[in-house]
Coordinates of C-alpha atoms and ligand atoms in Angstrom, one line a residue:
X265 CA 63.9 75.5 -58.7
X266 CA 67.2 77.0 -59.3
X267 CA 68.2 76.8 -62.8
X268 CA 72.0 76.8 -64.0
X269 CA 72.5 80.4 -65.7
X270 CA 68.9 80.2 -66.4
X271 CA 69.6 77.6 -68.8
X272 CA 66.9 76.2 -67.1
X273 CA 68.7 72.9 -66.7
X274 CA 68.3 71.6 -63.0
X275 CA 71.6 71.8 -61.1
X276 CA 72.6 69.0 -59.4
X277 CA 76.0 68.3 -57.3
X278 CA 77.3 65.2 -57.8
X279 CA 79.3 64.1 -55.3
X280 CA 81.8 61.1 -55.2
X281 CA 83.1 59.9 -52.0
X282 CA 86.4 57.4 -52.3
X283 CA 85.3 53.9 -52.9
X284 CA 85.3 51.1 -55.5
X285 CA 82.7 52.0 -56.8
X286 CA 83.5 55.6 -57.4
X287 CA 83.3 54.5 -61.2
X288 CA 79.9 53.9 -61.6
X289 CA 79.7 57.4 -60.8
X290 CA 81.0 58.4 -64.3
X291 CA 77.7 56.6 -65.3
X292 CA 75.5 58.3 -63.0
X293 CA 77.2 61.6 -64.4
X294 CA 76.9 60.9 -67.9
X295 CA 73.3 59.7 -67.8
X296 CA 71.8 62.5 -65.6
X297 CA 73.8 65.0 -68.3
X298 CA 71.9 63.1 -71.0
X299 CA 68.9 63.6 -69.2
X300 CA 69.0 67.2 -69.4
X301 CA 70.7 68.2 -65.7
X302 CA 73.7 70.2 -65.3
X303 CA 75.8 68.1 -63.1
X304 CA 78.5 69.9 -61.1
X305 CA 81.2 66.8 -60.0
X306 CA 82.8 67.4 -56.7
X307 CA 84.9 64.5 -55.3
X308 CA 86.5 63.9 -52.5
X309 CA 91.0 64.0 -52.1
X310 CA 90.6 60.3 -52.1
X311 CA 88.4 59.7 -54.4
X312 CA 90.6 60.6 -57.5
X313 CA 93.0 57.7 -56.5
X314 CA 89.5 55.5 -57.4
X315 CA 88.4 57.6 -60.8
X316 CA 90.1 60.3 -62.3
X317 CA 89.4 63.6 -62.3
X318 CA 89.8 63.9 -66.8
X319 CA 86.8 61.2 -67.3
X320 CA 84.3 63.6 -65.1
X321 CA 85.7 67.0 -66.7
X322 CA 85.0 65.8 -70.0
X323 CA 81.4 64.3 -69.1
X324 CA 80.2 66.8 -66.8
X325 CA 78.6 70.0 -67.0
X326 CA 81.1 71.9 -65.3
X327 CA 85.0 71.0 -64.1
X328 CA 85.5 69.2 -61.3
X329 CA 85.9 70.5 -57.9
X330 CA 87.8 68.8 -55.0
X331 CA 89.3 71.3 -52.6
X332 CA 88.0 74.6 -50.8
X333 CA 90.6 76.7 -53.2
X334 CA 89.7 75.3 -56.7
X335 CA 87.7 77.8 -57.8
X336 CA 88.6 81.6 -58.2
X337 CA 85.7 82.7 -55.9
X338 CA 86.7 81.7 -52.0
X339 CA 83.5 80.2 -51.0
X340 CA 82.7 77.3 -53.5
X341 CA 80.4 75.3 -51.2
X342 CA 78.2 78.4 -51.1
X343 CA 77.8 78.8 -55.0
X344 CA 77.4 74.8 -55.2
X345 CA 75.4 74.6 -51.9
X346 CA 72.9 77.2 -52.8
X347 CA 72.6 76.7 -56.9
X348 CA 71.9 73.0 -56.4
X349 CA 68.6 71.6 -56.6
X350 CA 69.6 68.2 -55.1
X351 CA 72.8 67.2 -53.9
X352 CA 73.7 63.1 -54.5
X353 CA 76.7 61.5 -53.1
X354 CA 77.8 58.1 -54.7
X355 CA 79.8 56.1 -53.3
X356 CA 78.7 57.7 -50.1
X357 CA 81.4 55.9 -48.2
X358 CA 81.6 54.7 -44.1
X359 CA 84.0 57.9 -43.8
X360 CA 81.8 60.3 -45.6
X361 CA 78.5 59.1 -44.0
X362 CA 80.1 59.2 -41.1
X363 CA 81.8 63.5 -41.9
X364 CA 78.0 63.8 -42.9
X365 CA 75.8 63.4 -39.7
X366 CA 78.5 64.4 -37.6
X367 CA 78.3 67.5 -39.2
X368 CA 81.5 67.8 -40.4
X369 CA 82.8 70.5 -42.8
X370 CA 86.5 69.5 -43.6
X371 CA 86.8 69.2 -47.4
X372 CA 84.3 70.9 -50.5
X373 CA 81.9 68.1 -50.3
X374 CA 81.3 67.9 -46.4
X375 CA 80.7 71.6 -46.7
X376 CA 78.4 71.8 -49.5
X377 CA 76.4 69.0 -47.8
X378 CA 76.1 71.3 -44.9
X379 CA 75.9 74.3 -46.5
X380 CA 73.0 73.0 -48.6
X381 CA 69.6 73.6 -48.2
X382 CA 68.7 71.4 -51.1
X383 CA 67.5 67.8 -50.8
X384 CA 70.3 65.2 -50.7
X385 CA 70.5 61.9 -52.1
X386 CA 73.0 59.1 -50.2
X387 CA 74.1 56.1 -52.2
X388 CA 76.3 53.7 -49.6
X389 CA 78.9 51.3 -51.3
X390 CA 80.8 49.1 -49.0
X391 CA 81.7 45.9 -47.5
X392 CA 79.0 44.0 -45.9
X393 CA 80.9 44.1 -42.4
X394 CA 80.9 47.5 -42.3
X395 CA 77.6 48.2 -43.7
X396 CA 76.0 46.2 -40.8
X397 CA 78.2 48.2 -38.4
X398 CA 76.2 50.1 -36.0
X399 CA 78.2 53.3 -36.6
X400 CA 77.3 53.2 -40.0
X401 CA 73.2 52.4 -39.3
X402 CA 73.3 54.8 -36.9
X403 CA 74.9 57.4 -39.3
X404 CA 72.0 56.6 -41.7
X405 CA 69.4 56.9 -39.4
X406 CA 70.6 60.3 -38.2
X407 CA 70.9 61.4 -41.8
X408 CA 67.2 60.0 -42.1
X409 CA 65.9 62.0 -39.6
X410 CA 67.5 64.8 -41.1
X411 CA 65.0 64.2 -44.5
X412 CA 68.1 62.9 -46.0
X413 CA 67.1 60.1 -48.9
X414 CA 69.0 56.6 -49.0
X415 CA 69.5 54.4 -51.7
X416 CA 70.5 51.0 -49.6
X417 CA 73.0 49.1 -51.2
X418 CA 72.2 45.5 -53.2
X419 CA 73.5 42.0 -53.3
X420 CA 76.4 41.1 -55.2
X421 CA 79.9 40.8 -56.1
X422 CA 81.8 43.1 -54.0
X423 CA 85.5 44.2 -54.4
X424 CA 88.2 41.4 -53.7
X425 CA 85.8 38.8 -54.7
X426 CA 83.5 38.8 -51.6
X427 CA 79.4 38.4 -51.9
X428 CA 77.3 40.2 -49.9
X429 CA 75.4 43.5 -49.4
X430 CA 76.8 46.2 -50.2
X431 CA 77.1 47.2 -53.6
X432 CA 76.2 50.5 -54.9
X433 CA 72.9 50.6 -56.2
X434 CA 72.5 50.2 -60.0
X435 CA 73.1 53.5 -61.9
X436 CA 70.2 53.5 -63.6
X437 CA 67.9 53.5 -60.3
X438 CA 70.1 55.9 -58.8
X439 CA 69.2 58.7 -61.8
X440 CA 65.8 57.5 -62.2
X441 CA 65.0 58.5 -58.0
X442 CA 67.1 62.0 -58.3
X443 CA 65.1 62.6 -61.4
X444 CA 62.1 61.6 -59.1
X445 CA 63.1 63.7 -56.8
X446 CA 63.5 67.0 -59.3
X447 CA 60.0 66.2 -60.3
X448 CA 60.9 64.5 -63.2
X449 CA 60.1 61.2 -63.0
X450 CA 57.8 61.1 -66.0
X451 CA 61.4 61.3 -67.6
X452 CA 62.4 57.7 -67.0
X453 CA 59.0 56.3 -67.2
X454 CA 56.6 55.6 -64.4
X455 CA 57.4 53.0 -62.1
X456 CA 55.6 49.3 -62.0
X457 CA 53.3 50.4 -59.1
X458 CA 52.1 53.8 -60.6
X459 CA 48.2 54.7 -59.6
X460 CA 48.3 51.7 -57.7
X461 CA 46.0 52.5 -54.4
X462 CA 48.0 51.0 -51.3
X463 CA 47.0 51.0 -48.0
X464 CA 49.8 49.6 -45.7
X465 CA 49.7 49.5 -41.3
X466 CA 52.4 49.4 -39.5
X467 CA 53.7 49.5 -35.6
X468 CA 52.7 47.6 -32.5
X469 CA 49.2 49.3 -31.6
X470 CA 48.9 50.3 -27.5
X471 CA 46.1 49.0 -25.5
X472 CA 45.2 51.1 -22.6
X473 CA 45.2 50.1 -19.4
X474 CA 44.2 53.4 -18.0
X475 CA 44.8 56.8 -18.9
X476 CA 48.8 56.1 -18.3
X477 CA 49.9 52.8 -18.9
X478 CA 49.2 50.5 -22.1
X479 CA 49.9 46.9 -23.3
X480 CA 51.9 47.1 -26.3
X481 CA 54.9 45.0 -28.2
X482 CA 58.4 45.4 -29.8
X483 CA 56.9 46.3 -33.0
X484 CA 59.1 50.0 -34.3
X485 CA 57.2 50.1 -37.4
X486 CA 60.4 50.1 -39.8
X487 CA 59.1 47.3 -42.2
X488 CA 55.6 49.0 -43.1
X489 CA 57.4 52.6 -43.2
X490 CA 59.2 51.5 -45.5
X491 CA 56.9 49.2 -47.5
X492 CA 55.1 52.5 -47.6
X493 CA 58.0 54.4 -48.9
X494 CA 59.3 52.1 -51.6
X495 CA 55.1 51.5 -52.8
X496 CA 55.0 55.6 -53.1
X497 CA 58.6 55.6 -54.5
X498 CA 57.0 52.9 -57.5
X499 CA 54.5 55.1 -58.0
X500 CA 51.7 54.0 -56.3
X501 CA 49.4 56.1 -54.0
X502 CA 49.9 55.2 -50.3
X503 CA 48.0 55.5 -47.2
X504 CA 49.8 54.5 -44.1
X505 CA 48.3 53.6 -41.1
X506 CA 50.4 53.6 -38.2
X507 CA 50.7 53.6 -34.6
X508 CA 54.5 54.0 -34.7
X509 CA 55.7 57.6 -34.4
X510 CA 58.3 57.2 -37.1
X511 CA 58.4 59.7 -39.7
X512 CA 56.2 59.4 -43.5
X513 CA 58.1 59.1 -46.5
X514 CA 57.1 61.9 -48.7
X515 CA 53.6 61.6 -50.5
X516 CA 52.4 59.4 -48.2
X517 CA 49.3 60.2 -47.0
X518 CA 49.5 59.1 -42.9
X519 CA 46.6 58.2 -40.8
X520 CA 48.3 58.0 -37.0
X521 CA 45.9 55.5 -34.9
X522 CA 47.0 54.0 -31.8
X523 CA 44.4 50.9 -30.4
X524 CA 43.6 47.7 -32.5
X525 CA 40.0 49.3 -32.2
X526 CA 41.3 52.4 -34.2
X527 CA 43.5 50.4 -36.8
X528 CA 40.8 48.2 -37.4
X529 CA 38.4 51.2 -38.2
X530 CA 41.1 53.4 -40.3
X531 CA 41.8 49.7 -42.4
X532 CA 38.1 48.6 -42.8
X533 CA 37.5 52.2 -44.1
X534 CA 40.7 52.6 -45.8
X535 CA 40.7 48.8 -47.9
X536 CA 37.1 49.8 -49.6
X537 CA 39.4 51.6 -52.3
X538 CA 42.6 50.1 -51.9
X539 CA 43.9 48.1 -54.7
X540 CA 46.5 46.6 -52.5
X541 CA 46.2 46.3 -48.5
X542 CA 49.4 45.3 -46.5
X543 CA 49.0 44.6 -42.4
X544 CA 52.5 44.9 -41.6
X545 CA 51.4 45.9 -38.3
X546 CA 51.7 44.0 -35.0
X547 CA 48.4 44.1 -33.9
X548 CA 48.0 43.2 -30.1
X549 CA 46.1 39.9 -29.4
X550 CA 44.9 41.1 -26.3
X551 CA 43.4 44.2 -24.6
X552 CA 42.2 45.3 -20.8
X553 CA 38.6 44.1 -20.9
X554 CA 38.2 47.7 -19.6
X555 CA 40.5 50.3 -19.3
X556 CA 40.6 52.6 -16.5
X557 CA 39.4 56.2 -16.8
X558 CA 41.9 57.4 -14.2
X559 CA 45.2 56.8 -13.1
X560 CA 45.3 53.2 -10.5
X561 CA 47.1 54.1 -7.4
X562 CA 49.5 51.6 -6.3
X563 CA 48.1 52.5 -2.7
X564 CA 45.1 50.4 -4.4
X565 CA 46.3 47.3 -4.7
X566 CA 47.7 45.3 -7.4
X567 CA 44.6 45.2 -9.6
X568 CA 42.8 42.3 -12.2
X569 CA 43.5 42.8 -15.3
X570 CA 40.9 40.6 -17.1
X571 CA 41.6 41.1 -21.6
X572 CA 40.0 39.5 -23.9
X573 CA 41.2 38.9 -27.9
X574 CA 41.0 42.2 -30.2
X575 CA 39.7 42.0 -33.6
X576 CA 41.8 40.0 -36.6
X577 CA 41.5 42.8 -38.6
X578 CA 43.6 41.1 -41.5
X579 CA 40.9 38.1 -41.6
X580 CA 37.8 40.8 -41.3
X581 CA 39.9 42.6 -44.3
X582 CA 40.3 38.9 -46.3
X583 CA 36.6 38.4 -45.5
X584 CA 35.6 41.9 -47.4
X585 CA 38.0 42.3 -49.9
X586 CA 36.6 42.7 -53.3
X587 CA 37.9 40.8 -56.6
X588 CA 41.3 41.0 -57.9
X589 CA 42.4 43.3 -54.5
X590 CA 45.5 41.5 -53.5
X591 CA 46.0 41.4 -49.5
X592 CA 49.3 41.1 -47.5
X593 CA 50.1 39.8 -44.4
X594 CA 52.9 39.4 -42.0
X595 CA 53.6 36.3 -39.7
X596 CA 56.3 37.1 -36.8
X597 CA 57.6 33.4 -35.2
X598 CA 60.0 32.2 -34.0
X599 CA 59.5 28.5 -34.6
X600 CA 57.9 26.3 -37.4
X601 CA 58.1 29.7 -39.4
X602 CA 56.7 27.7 -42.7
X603 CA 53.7 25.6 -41.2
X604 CA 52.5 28.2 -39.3
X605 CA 52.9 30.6 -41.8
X606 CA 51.0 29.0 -44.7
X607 CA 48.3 28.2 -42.4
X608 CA 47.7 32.0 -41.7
X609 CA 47.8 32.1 -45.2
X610 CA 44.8 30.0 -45.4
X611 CA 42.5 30.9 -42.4
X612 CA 43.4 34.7 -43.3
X613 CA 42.9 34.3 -46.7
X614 CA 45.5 36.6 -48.0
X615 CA 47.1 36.6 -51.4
X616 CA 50.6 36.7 -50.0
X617 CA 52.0 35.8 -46.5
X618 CA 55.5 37.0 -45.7
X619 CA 57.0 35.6 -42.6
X620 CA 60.1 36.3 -40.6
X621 CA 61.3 34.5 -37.9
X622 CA 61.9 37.6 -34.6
X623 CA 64.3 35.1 -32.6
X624 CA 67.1 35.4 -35.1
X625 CA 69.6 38.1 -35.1
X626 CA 69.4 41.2 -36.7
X627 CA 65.2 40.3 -37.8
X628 CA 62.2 41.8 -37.3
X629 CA 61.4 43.9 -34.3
X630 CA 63.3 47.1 -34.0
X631 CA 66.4 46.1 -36.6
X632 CA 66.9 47.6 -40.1
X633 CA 67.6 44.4 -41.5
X634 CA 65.3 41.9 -42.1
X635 CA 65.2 38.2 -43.6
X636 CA 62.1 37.0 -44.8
X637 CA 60.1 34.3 -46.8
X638 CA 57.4 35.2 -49.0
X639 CA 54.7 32.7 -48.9
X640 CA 52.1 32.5 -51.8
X641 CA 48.4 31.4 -51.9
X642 CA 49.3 29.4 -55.4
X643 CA 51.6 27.2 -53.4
X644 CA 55.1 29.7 -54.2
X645 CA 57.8 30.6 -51.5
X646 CA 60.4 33.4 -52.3
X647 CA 63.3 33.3 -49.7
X648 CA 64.9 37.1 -49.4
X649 CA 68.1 37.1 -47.7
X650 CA 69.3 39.4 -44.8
X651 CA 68.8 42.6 -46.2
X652 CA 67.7 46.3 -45.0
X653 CA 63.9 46.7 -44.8
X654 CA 63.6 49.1 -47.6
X655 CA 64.9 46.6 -49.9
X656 CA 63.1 43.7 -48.1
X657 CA 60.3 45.7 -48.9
X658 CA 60.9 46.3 -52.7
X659 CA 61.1 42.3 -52.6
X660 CA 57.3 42.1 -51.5
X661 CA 56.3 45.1 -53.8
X662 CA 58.1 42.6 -56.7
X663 CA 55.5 39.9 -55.7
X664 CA 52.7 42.2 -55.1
X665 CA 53.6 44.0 -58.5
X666 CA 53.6 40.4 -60.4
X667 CA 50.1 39.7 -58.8
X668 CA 48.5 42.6 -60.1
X669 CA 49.8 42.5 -64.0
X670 CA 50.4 38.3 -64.2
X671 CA 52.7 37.8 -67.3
Ligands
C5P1103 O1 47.7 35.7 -36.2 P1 48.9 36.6 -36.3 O2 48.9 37.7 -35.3 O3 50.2 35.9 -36.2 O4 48.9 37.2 -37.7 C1 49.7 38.2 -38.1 C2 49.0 39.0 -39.2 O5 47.7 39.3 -38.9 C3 49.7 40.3 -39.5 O6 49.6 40.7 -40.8 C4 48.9 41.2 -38.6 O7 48.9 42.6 -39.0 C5 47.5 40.7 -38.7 N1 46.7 40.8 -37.4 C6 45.5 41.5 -37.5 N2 44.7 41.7 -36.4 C7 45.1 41.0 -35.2 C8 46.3 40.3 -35.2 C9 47.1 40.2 -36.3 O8 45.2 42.1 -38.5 N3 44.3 41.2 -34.2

């Protein structure tokens, strides 16, 4: 780790993009400087008509930067890109998310970003409109796949006296993940989940037909990626099983499988130490009685494909589960989402059940939003509102996390 004139004091860009919310980014600033960082500011031209520039002078480790020319040596982005230890932008506006995975370089912040090896932390802000804008989810996911981390925005009052999603995250959860992220976590405490053993599946599993084709369903895996994330992110230690070729947050420990046959062996194996298990996967129902071992030729005829029903691994996994392991499972509808869903709840004899119901927009399969109900074995039922799978998943971790230590 670079260390700011070998104070030994991580250095950390902050940078400040131009939105409402640019002043909880004095906050941000003050509370990582508490925390022992050295916090270089650099906002954008726009954001100083949001926050001035005195407030983060004053607080901050160093003066703020805005332009390419501020500083007496010519190349700014260079000392800031390759001194910083992490790089977090909040407000990380449409515009600047947008600058960001195009790989744009026009102001200081744009090119430290890109001239910055160092991980970077994104915190959106903005109007729920234009956070469900495809432009902007597409920007993210880019910037994902990049190894970018996101903090998604919450529910709340937004500017103008709208309500929605779209809020910056909360201060306090924005320093306590880049302090994660610097490997000082221990700093804010652990998180509600810590040395919890998780085992979570995920992704629609692929049932051969022969060497070449397979039965499979619209399942991406996003929900139980990020289930797995936001579990390691509380602290807890996460195995993921998945058939989806999604990328691992960091720290999880992956087991790639692709058949029912194989999830059900890596989750039987995987649940006999697991505190918590969550099937988030989409298991098929039904496989090719027998798969081919090579390729059918069309010149063969339109063959017979005879299935029959592949394991319930979720109801093998409720049948073995040892006391006080809480179990998780999903229900995908699309009608009579409740009744159908508590009766899972039953014959699987999980702990939780959450259900979502796939024929309504921008749910389930494939989206980045989600809408859910969490259904309890004690009778409860926790609606969650449209919201982006990471934080649809921190909503399940709440009830899992109130399961495991009952008040
Ligand atoms: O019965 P249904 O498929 O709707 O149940 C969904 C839940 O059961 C999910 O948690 C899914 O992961 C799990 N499941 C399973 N094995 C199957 C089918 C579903 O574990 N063969």
């Amino acid at each position: 780790m670079t260390s700011e004139g070998g104070s030994g004091k991580p250095f950390v860009v902050l940078g400040v993009s131009a939105g409402i919310a640019a002043y909880k980014a004095i906050e941000v600033c003050r509370r990582l400087v508490d925390a022992g960082v050295h916090v270089a500011p650099v906002l954008t031209e726009r954001a100083t008509r949001f926050v001035g520039r005195a407030t983060f002078d004053a607080l901050a480790s160093e003066r703020v930067q805005i332009g390419l020319w501020d500083e007496a040596s010519p190349i700014p982005h260079t000392r800031l890109g390759q001194s910083a230890d992490l790089v977090v932008v909040a407000p990380a506006t449409v515009d600047l998310l947008a600058r960001y995975a195009g790989g744009f370089a026009d102001d200081l912040l744009t090119t430290t970003l890109v001239a910055t090896a160092a991980p970077v932390l994104v915190c959106p802000a903005m109007h729920t409109e234009m956070w469900e804008h495809p432009a902007v989810q597409e920007n993210l996911d880019t910037l994902r796949r990049r190894g970018v981390t996101v903090i998604p925005p919450g529910d709340g009052r937004l500017a103008g006296g709208d309500v929605g999603t779209g809020r910056l995250a909360d201060p306090s959860l924005i320093v306590a993940t880049v302090l994660e992220m610097l490997g000082r976590g221990e700093a804010v405490g652990a998180g509600d989940l810590d040395g919890v053993r998780m085992v979570v599946s995920a992704g629609g599993t692929r049932e051969p037909i022969d060497p070449v084709r397979f039965i499979t369903n619209r399942s991406s895996g996003k929900q139980g990626h990020a289930l797995a994330a936001a579990a390691r992110r509380r602290g807890a230690e996460v195995v993921l099983v998945t058939s989806s070729a999604l990328p691992a947050a960091q720290g999880v420990e992956v087991d790639r499988v692709e058949t029912a046959a194989d999830m059900e062996a890596a989750m039987l194996h995987r649940a006999e130490a697991a505190d918590v298990v969550v099937m988030a996967a989409a298991v098929a129902d039904f496989r090719p009685k027998e798969a081919g071992t090579s390729k059918m030729h069309k010149s063969d005829g339109v063959p017979d494909l005879v299935l029959e029903a592949t394991p319930d691994i979720l109801a093998e996994l409720g049948r073995r589960r040892r006391p006080g392991q809480v179990l998780v499972g999903f229900a995908a509808e699309t009608e009579q989402l409740s009744d159908r869903a508590r009766a899972k709840l039953a014959s699987k004899g999980v702990d939780l059940m959450v259900a979502n119901d796939v024929s309504a927009p921008a749910v389930g399969f494939d989206h980045d939003t989600n809408e859910v109900t969490i259904f309890g074995a004690d009778g409860s039922m926790f609606p969650v509102a449209l919201r982006t799978k990471d934080a649809v998943a921190d909503a399940i971790l709440d009830r899992v996390s109130a399961l495991l230590s009952p008040s």
